[in-house]
XYZ file of C-alpha atoms in Angstrom:
213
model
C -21.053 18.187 3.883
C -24.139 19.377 1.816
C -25.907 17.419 -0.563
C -24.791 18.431 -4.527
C -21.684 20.300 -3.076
C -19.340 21.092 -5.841
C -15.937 19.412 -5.879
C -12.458 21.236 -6.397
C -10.852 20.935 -9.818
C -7.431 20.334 -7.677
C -9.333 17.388 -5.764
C -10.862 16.338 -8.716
C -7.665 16.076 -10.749
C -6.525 13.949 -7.919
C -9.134 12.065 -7.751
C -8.752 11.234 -11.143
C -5.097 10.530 -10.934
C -5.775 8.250 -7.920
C -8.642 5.829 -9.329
C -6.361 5.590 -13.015
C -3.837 4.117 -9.958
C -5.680 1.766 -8.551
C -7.150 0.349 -11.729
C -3.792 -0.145 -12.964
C -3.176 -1.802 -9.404
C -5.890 -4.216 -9.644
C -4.594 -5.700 -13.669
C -1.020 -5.669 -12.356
C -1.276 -7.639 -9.246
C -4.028 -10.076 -11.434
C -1.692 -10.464 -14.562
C 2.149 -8.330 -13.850
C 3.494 -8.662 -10.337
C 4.638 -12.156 -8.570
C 2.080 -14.056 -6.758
C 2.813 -14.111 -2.880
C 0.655 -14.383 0.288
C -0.605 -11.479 0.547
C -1.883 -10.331 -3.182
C -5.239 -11.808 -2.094
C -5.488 -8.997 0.638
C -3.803 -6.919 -1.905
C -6.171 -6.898 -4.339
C -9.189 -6.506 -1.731
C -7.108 -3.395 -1.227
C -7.141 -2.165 -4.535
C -10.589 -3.044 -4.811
C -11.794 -1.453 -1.558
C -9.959 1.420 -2.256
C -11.157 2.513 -5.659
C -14.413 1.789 -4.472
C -14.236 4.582 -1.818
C -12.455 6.906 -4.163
C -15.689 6.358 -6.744
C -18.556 6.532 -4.732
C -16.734 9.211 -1.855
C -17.175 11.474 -5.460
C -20.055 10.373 -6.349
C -21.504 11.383 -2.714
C -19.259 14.369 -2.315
C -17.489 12.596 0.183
C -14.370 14.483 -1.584
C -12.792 16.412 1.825
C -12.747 13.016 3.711
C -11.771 11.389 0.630
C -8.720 13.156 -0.118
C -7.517 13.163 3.567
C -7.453 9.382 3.669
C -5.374 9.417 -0.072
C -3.111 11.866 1.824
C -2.505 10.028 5.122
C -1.713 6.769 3.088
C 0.252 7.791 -0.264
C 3.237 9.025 2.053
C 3.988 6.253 3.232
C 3.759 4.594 -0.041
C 6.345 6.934 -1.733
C 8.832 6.159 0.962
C 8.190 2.635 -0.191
C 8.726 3.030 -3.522
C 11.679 4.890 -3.009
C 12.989 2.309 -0.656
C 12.634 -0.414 -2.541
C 14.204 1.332 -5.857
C 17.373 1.987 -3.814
C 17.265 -1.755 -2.705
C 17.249 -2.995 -6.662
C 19.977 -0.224 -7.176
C 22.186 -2.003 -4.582
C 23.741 -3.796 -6.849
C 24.075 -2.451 -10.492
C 26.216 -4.124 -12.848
C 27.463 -6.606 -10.436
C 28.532 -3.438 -8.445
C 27.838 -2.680 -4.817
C 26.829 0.797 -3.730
C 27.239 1.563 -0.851
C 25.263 5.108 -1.310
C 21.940 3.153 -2.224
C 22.271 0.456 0.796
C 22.197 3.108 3.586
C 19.657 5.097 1.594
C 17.530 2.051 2.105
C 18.012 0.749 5.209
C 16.762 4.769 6.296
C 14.276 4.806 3.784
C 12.960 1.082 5.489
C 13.238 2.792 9.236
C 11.331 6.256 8.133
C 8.581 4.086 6.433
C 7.606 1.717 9.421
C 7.839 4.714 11.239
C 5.591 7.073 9.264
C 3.348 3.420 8.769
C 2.204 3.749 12.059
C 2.193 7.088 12.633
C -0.222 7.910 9.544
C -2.227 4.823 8.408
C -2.682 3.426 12.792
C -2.606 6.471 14.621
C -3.640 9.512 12.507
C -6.019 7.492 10.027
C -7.994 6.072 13.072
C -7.913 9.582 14.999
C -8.690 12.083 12.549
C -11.082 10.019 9.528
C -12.412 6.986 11.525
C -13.677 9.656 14.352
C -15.080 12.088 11.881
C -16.726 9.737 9.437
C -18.322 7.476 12.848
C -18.862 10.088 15.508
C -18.474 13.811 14.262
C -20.630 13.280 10.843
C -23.450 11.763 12.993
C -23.224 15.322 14.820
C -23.415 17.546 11.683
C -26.001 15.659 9.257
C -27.860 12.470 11.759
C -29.359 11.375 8.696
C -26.083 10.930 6.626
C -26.342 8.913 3.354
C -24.778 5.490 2.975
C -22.959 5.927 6.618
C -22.528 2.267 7.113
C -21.616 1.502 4.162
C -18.402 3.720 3.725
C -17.308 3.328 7.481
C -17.390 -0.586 6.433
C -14.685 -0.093 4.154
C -12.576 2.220 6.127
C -12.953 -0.527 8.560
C -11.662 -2.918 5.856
C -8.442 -0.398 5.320
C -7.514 0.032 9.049
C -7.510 -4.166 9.216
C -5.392 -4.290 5.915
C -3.308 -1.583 7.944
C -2.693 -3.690 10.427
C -1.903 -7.039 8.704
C 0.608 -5.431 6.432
C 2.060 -3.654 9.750
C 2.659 -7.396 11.091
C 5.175 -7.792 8.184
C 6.956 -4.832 9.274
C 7.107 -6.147 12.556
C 8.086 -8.855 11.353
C 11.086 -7.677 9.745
C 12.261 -5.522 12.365
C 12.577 -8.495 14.854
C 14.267 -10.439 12.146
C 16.034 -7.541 12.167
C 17.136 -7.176 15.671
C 17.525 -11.126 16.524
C 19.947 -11.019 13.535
C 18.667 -12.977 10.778
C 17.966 -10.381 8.311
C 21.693 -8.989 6.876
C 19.942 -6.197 4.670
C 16.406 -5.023 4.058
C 14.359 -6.934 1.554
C 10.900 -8.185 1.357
C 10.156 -10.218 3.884
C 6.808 -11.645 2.391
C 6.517 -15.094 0.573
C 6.145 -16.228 -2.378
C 2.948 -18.560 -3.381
C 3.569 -22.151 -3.264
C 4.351 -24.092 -6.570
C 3.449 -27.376 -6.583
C 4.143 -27.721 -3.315
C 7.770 -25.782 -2.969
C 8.291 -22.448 -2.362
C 9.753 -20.247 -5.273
C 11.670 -17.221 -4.340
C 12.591 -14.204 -6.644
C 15.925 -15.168 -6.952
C 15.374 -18.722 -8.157
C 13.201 -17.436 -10.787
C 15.449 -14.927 -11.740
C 18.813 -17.555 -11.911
C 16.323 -20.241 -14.150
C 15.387 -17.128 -16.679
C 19.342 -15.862 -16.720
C 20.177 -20.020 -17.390
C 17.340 -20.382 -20.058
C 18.870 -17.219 -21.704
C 22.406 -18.242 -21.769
C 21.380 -21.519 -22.805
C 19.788 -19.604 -26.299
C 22.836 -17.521 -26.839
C 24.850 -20.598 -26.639
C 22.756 -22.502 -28.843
């Protein structure tokens, strides 16, 4: 690291790409996506994260910076590509097949690469770098504390989201769970829960109920 160190245009591109992400992120879980029990955490997430994508630029923090974006947006696409193979399950009141074992890999790979990237490689390669090595190379490091704080942050949010997928494999295994799906709550609505599907059945009824009207 040297102070003033010019940044990559290939970093910076991503850099850019990421933060336009995670901005997004934050209005969608605040105004677009269902409310369950984790968006709280979620949206420290978001929060935390753009935060160390803005000032890790700022501070030319940028080789760190886009190691920690690598080691977590792989497990995020196999996510992503999990769940979309979950929703097309069932299309047109149609089972595939095709989509449900495509999933149910996709859901293995991901708690798989989970671990291996965000609790294992995150903590080895960036946590012992930005704590121990960078203490070695520049002892007078700026703002030290401040970003190891937040990585902090991220490997704890690691690790409470890895619960869920704990979770769901030992649903899993003690044979509650038929087929993958998202094993996290919903809020609580005046005092009952409210699932996706319920929500979904009252907006299909309120719909039918205009056509027939």
């Amino acid at each position: 690291w040297k102070k003033g160190m010019e940044v990559p245009l290939d970093i910076a591109l991503a850099y850019l790409i990421q933060s336009s992400f995670y901005a997004h992120s934050i209005y969608a879980t605040l105004y677009m996506d269902a409310w369950r029990k984790d968006s709280v955490v979620m949206l420290v997430h978001h929060f935390v994260t753009l935060t160390l994508i803005a000032f890790s630029y700022m501070f030319r923090y940028h080789n760190v910076g886009i190691l920690v974006l690598f080691l977590h947006d792989i497990s995020d696409v196999q996510l992503e590509f999990t769940k979309l193979n979950v929703y097309f399950k069932y299309r047109g009141g149609v089972y595939h097949r095709l989509n449900d074992l495509i999933s149910n890999a996709g859901c293995a790979s991901f708690s798989v690469t989970w671990f291996w990237f965000r609790l294992y490689w995150f903590p080895l390669k960036v946590l012992y770098a930005t704590c121990y090595s960078s203490l070695q190379s520049v002892p007078n490091i700026p703002f030290y504390f401040f970003f190891n704080a937040l990585l902090f942050v991220l490997t704890l949010m690691n690790i409470y989201w890895f619960m869920y997928i704990i979770l769901f494999v030992v649903k899993v295994f003690m044979g509650q769970v038929q087929e993958v799906n998202d094993v996290r709550e919903y809020d609580l609505d005046d005092g009952k829960k409210v699932t996706a599907s319920k929500k979904k059945e009252g907006t299909i009824q309120i719909l039918n109920s205009w056509k027939e009207g």
